[in-house]
GROMACS .gro file of C-alpha atoms in nm:
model
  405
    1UNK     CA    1   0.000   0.000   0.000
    2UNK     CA    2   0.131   0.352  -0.032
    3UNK     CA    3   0.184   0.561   0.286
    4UNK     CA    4   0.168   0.951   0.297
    5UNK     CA    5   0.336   1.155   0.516
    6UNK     CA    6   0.383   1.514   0.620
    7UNK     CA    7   0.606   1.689   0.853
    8UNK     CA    8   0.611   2.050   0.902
    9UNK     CA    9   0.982   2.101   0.730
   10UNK     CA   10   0.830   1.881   0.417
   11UNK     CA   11   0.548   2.085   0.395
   12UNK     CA   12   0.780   2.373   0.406
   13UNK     CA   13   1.003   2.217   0.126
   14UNK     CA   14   0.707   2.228  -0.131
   15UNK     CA   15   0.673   2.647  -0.057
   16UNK     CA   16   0.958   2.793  -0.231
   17UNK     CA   17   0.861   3.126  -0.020
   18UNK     CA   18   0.807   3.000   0.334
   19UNK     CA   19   0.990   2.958   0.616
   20UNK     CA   20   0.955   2.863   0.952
   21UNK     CA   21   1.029   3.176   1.146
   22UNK     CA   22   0.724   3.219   1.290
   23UNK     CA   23   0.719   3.565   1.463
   24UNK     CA   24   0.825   3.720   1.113
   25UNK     CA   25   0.635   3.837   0.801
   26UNK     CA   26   0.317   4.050   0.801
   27UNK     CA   27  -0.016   3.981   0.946
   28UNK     CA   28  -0.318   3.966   0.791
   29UNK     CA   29  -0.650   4.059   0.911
   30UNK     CA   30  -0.732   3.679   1.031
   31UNK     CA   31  -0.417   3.646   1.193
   32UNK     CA   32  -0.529   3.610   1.548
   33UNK     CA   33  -0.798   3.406   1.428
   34UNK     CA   34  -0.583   3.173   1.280
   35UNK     CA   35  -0.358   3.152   1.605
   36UNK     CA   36  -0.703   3.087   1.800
   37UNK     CA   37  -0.808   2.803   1.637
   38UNK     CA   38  -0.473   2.616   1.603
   39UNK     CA   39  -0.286   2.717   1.262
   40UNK     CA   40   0.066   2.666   1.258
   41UNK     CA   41   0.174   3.010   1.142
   42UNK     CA   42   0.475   3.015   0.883
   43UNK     CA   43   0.653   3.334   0.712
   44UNK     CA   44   0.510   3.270   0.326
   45UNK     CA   45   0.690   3.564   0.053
   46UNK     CA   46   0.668   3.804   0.393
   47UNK     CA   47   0.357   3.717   0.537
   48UNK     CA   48   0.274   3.513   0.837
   49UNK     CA   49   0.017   3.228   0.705
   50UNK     CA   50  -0.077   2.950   0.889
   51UNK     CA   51   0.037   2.554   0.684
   52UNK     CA   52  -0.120   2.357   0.884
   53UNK     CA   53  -0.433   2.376   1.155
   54UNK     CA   54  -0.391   2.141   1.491
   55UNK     CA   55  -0.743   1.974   1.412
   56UNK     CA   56  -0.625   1.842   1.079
   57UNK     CA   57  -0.322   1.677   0.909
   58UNK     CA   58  -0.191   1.830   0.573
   59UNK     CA   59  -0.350   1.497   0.407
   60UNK     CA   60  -0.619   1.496   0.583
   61UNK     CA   61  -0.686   1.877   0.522
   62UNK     CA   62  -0.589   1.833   0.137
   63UNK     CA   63  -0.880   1.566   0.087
   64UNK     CA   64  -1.138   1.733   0.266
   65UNK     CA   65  -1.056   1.999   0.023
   66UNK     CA   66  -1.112   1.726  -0.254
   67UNK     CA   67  -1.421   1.546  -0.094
   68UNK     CA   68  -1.603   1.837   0.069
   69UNK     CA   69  -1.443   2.190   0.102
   70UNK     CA   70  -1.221   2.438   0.277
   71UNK     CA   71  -1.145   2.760   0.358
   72UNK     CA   72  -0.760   2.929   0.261
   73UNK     CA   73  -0.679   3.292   0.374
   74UNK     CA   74  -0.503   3.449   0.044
   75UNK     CA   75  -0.511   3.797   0.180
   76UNK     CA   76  -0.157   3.827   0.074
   77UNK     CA   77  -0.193   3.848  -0.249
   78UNK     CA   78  -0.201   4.161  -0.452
   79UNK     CA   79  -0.521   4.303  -0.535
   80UNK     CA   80  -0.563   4.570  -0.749
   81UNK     CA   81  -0.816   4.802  -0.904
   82UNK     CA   82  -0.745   4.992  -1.253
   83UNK     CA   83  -0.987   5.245  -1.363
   84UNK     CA   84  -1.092   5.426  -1.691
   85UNK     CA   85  -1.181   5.391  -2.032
   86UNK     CA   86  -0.839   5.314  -2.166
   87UNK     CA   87  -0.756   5.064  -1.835
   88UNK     CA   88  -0.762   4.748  -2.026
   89UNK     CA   89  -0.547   4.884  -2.298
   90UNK     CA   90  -0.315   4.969  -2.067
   91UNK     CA   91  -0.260   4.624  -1.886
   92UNK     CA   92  -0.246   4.489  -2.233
   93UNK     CA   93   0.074   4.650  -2.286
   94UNK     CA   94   0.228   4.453  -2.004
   95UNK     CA   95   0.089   4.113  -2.045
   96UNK     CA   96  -0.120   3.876  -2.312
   97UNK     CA   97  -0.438   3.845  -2.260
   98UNK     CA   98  -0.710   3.951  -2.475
   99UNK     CA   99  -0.850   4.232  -2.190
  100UNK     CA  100  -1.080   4.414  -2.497
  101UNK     CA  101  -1.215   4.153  -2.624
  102UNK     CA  102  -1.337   3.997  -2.267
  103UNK     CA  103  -1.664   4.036  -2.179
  104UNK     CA  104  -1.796   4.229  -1.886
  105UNK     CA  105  -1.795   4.050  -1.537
  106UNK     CA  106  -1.544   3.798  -1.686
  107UNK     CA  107  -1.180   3.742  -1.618
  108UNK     CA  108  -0.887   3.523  -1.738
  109UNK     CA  109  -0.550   3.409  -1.628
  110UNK     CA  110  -0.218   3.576  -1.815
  111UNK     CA  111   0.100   3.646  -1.747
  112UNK     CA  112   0.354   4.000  -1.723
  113UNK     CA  113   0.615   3.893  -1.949
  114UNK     CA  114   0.960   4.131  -2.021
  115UNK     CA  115   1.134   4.160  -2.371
  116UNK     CA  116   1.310   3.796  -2.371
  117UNK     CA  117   0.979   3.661  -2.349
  118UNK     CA  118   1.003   3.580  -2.003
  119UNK     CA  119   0.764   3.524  -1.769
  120UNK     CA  120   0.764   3.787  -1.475
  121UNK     CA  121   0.423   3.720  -1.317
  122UNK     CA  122   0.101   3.532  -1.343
  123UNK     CA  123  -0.208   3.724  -1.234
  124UNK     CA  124  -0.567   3.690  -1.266
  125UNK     CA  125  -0.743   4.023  -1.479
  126UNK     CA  126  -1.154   4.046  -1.414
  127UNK     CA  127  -1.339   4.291  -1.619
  128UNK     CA  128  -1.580   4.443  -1.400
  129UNK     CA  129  -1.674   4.701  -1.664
  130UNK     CA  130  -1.523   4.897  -1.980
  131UNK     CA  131  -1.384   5.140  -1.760
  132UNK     CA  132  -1.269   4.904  -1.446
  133UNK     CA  133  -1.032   4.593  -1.377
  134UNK     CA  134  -0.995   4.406  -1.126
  135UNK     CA  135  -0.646   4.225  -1.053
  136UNK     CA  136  -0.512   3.954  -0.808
  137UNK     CA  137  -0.152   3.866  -0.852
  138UNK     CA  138   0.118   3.708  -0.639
  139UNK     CA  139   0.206   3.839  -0.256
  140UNK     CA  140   0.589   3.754  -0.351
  141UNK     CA  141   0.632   3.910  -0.648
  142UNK     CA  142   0.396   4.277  -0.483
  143UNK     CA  143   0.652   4.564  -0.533
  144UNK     CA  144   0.771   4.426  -0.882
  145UNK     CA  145   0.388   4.401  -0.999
  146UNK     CA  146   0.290   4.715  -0.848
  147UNK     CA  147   0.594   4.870  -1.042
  148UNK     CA  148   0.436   4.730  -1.383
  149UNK     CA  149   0.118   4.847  -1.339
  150UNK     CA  150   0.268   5.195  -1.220
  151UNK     CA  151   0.501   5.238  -1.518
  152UNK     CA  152   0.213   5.142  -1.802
  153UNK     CA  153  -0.052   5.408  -1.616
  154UNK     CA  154   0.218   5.679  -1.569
  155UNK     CA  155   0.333   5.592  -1.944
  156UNK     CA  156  -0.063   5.625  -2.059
  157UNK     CA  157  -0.117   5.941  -1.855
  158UNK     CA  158   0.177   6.083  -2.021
  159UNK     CA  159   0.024   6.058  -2.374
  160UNK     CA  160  -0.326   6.187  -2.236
  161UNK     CA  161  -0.483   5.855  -2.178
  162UNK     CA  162  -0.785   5.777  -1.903
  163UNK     CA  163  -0.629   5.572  -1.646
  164UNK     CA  164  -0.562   5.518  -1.286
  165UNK     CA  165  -0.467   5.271  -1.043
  166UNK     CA  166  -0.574   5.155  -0.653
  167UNK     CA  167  -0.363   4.882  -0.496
  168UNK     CA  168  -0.560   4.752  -0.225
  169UNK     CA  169  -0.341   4.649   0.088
  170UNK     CA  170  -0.449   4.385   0.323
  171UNK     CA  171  -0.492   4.607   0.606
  172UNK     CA  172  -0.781   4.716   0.418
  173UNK     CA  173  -0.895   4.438   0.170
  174UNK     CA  174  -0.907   4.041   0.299
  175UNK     CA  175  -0.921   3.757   0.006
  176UNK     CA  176  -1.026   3.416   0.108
  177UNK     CA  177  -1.037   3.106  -0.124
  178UNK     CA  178  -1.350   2.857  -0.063
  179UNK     CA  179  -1.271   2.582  -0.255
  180UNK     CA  180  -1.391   2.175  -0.329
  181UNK     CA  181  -1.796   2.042  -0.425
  182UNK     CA  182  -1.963   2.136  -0.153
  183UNK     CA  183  -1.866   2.543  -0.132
  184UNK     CA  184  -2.154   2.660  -0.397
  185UNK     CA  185  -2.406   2.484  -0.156
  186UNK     CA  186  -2.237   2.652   0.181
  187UNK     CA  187  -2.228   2.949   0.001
  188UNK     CA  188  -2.576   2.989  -0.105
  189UNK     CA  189  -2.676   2.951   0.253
  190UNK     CA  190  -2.504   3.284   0.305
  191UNK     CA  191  -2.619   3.463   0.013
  192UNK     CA  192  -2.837   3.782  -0.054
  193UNK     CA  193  -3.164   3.616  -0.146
  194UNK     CA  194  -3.140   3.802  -0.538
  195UNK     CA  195  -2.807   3.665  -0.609
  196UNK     CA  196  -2.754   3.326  -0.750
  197UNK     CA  197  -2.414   3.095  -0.804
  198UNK     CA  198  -2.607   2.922  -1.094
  199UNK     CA  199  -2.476   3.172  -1.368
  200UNK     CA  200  -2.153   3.246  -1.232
  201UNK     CA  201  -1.896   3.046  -1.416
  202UNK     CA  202  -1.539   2.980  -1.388
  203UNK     CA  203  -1.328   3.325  -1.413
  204UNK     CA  204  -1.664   3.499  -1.361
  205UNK     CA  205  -1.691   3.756  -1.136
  206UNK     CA  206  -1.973   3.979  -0.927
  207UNK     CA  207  -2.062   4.236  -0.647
  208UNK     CA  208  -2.294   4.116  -0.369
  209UNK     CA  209  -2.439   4.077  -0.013
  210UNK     CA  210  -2.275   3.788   0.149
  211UNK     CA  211  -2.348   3.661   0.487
  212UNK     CA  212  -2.493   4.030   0.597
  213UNK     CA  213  -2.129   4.230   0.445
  214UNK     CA  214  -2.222   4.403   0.162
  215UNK     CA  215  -1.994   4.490  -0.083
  216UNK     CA  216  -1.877   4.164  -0.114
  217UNK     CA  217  -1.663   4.053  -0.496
  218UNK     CA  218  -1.697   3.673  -0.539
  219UNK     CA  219  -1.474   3.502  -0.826
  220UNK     CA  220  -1.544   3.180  -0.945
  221UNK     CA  221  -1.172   3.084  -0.916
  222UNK     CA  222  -0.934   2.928  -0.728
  223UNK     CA  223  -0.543   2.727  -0.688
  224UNK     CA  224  -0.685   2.358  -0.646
  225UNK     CA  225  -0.880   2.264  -0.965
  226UNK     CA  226  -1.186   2.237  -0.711
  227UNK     CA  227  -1.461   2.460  -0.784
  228UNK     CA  228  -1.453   2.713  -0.540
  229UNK     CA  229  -1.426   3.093  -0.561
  230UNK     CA  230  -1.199   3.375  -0.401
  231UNK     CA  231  -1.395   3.594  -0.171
  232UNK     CA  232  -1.230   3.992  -0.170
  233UNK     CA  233  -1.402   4.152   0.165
  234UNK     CA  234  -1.306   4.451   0.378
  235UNK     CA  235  -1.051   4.360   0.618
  236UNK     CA  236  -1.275   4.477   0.960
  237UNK     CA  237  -1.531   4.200   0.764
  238UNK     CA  238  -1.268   3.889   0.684
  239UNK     CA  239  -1.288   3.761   1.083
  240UNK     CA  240  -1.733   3.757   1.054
  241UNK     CA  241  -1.716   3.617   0.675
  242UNK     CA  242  -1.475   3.326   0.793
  243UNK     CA  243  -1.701   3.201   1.114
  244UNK     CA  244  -2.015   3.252   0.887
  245UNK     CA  245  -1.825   2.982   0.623
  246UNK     CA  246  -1.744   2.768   0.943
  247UNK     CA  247  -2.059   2.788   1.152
  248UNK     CA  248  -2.251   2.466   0.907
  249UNK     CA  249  -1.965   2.247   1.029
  250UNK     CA  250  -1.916   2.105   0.686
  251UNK     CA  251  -1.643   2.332   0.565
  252UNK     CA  252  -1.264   2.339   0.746
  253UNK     CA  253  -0.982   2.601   0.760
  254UNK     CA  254  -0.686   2.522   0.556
  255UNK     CA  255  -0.341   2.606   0.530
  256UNK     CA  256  -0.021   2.657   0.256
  257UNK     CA  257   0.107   2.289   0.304
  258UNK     CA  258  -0.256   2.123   0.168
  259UNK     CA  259  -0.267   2.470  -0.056
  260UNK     CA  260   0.045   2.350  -0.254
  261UNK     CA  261   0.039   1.983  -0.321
  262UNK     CA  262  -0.384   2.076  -0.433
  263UNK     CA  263  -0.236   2.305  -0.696
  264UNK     CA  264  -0.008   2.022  -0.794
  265UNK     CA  265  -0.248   1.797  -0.810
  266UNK     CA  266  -0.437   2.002  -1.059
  267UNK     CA  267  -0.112   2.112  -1.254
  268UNK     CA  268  -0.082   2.459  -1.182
  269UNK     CA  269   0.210   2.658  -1.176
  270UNK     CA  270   0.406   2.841  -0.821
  271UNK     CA  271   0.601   3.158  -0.932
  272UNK     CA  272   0.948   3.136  -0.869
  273UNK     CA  273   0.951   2.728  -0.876
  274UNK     CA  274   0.761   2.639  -1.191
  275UNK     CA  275   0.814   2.999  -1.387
  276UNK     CA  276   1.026   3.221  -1.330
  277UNK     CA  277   1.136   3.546  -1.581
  278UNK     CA  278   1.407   3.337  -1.786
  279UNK     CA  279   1.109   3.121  -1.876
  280UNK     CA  280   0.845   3.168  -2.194
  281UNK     CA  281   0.489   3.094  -2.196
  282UNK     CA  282   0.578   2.842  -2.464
  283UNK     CA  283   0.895   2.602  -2.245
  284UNK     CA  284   0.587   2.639  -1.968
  285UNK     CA  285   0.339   2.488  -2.189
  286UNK     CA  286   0.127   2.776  -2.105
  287UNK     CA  287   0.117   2.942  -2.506
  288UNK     CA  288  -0.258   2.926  -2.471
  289UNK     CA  289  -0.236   3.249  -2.270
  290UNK     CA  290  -0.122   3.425  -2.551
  291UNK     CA  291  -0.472   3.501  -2.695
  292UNK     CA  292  -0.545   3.485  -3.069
  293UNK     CA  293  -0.575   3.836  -3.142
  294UNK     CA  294  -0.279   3.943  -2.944
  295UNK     CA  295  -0.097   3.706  -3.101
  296UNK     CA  296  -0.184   3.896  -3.442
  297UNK     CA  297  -0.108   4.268  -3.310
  298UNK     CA  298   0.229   4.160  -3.182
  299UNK     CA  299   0.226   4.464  -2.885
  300UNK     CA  300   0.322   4.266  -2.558
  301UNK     CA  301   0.635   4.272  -2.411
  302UNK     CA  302   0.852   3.965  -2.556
  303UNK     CA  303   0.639   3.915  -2.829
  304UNK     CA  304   0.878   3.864  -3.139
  305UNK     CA  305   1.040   3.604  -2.890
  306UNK     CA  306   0.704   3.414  -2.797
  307UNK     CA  307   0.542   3.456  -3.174
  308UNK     CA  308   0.913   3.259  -3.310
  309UNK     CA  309   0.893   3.030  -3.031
  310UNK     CA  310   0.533   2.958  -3.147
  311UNK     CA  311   0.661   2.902  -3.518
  312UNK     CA  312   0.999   2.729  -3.444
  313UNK     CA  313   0.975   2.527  -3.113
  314UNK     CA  314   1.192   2.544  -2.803
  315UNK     CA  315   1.446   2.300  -2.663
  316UNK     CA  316   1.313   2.223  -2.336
  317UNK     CA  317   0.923   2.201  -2.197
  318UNK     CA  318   0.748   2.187  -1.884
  319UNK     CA  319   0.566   1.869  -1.826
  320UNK     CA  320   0.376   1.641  -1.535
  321UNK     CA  321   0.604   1.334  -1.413
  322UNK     CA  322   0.471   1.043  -1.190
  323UNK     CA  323   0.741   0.816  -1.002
  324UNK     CA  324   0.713   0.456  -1.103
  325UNK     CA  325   0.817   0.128  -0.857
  326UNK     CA  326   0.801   0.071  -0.531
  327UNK     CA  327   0.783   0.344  -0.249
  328UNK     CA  328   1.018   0.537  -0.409
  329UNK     CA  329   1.098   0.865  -0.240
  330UNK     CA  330   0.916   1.200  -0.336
  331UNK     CA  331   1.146   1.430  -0.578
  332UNK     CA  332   1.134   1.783  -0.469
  333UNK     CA  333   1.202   2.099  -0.642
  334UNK     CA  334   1.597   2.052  -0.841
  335UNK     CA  335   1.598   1.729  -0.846
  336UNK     CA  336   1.780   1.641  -1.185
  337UNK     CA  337   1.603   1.421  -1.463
  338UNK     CA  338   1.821   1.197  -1.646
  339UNK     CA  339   1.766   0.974  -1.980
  340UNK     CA  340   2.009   0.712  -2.095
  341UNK     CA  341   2.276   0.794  -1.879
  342UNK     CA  342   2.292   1.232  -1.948
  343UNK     CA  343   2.062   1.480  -1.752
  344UNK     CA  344   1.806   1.629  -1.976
  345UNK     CA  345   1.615   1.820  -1.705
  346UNK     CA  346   1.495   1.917  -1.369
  347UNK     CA  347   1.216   1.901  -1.120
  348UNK     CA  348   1.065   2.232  -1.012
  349UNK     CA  349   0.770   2.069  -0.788
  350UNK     CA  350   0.715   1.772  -0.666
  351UNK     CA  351   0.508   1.604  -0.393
  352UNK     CA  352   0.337   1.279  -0.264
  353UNK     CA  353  -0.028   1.298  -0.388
  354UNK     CA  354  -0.271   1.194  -0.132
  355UNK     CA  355  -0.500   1.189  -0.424
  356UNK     CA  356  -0.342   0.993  -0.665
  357UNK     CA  357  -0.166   0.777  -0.383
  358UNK     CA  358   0.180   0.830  -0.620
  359UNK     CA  359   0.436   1.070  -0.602
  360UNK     CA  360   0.381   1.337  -0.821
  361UNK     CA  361   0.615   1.622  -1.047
  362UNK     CA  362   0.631   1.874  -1.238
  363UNK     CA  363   0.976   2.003  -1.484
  364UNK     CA  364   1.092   2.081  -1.763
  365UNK     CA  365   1.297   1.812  -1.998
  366UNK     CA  366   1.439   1.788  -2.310
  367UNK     CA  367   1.180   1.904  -2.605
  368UNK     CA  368   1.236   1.557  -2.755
  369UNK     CA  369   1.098   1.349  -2.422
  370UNK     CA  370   0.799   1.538  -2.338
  371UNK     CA  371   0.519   1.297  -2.519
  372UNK     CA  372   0.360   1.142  -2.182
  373UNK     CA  373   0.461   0.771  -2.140
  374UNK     CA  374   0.832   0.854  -2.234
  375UNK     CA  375   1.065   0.717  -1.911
  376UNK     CA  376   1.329   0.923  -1.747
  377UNK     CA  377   1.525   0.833  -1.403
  378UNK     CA  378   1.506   1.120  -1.100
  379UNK     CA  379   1.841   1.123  -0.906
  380UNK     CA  380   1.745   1.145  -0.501
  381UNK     CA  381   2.020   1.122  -0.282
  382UNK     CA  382   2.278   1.035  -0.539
  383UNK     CA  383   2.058   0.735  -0.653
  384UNK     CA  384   1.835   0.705  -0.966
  385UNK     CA  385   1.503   0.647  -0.982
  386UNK     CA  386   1.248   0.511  -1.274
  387UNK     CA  387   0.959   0.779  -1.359
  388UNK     CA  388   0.741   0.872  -1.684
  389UNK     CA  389   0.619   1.179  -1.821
  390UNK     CA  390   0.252   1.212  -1.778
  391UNK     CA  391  -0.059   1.439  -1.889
  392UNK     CA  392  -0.148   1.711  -1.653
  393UNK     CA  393  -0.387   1.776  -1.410
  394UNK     CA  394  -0.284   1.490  -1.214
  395UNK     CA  395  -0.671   1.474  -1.121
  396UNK     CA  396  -0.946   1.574  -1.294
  397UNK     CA  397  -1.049   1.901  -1.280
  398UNK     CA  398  -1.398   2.027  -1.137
  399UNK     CA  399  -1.442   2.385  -1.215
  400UNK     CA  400  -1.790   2.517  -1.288
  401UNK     CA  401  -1.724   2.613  -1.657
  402UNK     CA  402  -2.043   2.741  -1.887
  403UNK     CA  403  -2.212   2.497  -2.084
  404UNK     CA  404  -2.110   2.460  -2.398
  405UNK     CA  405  -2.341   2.554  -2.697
   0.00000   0.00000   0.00000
């Protein structure tokens, strides 16, 4: 049979921004509520999160998140707000989506890329309106992001363009994640009686009433491949939201440590482990973010590099790896692939699955070996190891997407 286990330094292994200092980082609004009801707080990219809550193993926390639901504070990320009528054309010259041509209370997933072609963010973009964005991008990567956004506005607003910019700080603005099958349900309970989660897909987003706060922006989103959505509340609100979510008993507080091997599971991608800036959308396997019609007006940052790339290959690629044989030990984050004797890659995450019951990877190998079934070797501890490349997500994938016509 195989056995799962996590300690606190293994869960810490997986988070390529934590560390165990405890007393360090920045506090969110739920911080003392987190302390109160057990969470094991860890500094994650300057923040003090909890990984782990007393009540609940990491396993045990990851597949209630599977089976039922759970509740993540992601307050630390960056939210932002972009105003006016030229506000989408001016995060369009920083990343690759297709923000014109979205349609109103929708959002997608894209990425800030520089003039290699490289990858210097991913970040969420909702389009509450022609004349207002909303964006959530990563707590590590804050300053940098806030300095993109900054220079594209400032560089608008010199050539007489209609845009500004509010970056919301978590002393202000709370985001929580609800995520796994049973959060619509939960979350009806708690809704105005007008609104409805029937029409609001995956990437959509709207305003409402939401256990009593008003005010309240609800994605349908989320870093597990659950569906689930991220909740962005005031701050003096985040403590009465989270005990509202609790009070049914059905959903449970979660932490980084079941956060990260969920979002492996489902094949997405950390920042700093998985991409990084000397990485394209194309090695990452993520070209689909490069949207049709930016792909014809050639204005992004990077974009003769991506657009070749797209034409002409590249020499490596990002791919999902499973460990074959017998208990064979997890292989974290630069852990060199080999084939026939020479390396031809490298592991950026990897975890044991309490899903899947194997362990799980992701890297990037030789352009030549990514076709799934094709058998490398992982070298842990100086000793090799047989694994395959596989399809990603690991499991499938349960988000609330719109019929299709």
């Amino acid at each position: 049979m195989f056995r799962l286990s996590y300690r606190l330094p293994t869960a810490l292994g997986c988070l390529r921004h934590a560390s165990s200092a405890a007393g360090e980082g920045q506090r969110t609004a739920l911080y003392d509520f987190h302390v109160q009801k057990g969470g094991k707080i860890v500094n994650f990219g300057g923040y003090a999160l909890p990984v782990q809550y007393s009540d609940q193993s990491i396993i045990a926390s990851h597949l209630h998140t599977r089976q039922v639901g759970s509740i993540f504070d992601v307050s630390h990320m960056l939210q932002t707000r972009i105003f006016g009528k030229d506000a989408a054309a001016c995060l369009e010259s920083v990343c690759t989506a297709d923000i014109l041509g979205t349609p109103e209370g929708s959002g997608s997933l894209t990425v800030f890329t520089n003039e290699a072609g490289g990858i210097l963010d991913d970040l969420i973009v909702n389009k509450v309106s022609e004349k207002e964005l909303y964006v959530v991008s990563n707590a590590a990567m804050k300053e940098q992001d806030m300095g993109i956004i900054k220079a594209a506005v400032d560089n608008f607003k010199s050539q007489g363009k209609d845009v500004t910019i509010e970056f919301l700080t978590p002393t202000d603005q709370s985001l929580v994640a609800v995520q796994g099958p049973q959060v619509a349900k939960e979350l009806s309970k708690l809704l105005a009686k007008e609104a409805s989660l029937d029409q609001l897909y995956f990437m959509s987003s709207f305003i409402t009433t939401l256990a009593g706060i008003p005010n309240v922006r609800i994605t349908r989103c989320g870093y597990t491949g659950e569906d689930g959505v991220e909740i962005s509340v005031e701050s003096s609100q985040a403590q009465k939201l989270t005990e509202s979510l609790l009070e049914s008993g059905v959903l449970k507080l979660a932490g980084l440590g079941a956060r990260d091997s969920l979002r492996l599971e489902a094949g997405l991608c950390l920042y700093g482990s998985d991409i990084d800036s000397k990485t394209t959308p194309v090695e990452a396997a993520l070209a689909w973010l490069v949207t049709k019609r930016r792909r014809t007006t050639r204005d992004f940052p990077g974009a003769d590099v991506i657009l070749r790339q797209l034409k002409e290959g590249v020499s490596r690629r990002r791919v999902g790896l499973q460990m074959l044989g017998t208990k064979p030990p997890p292989a974290r984050s630069g852990v060199a692939i080999f084939s026939q004797g020479k390396q031809v890659g490298q592991v950026t995450s990897g975890c044991p699955s309490p899903s899947a019951g194997r362990n799980i990877a992701m890297g990037y190998v030789a352009e030549n070996l990514k076709a799934p079934g094709t058998k490398v070797e992982f070298k842990v501890r100086d000793k090799l190891y047989e694994a395959e490349v596989t399809k990603m997500p690991f499991v499938k994938a349960n988000y609330y997407n719109r019929p299709k016509k």
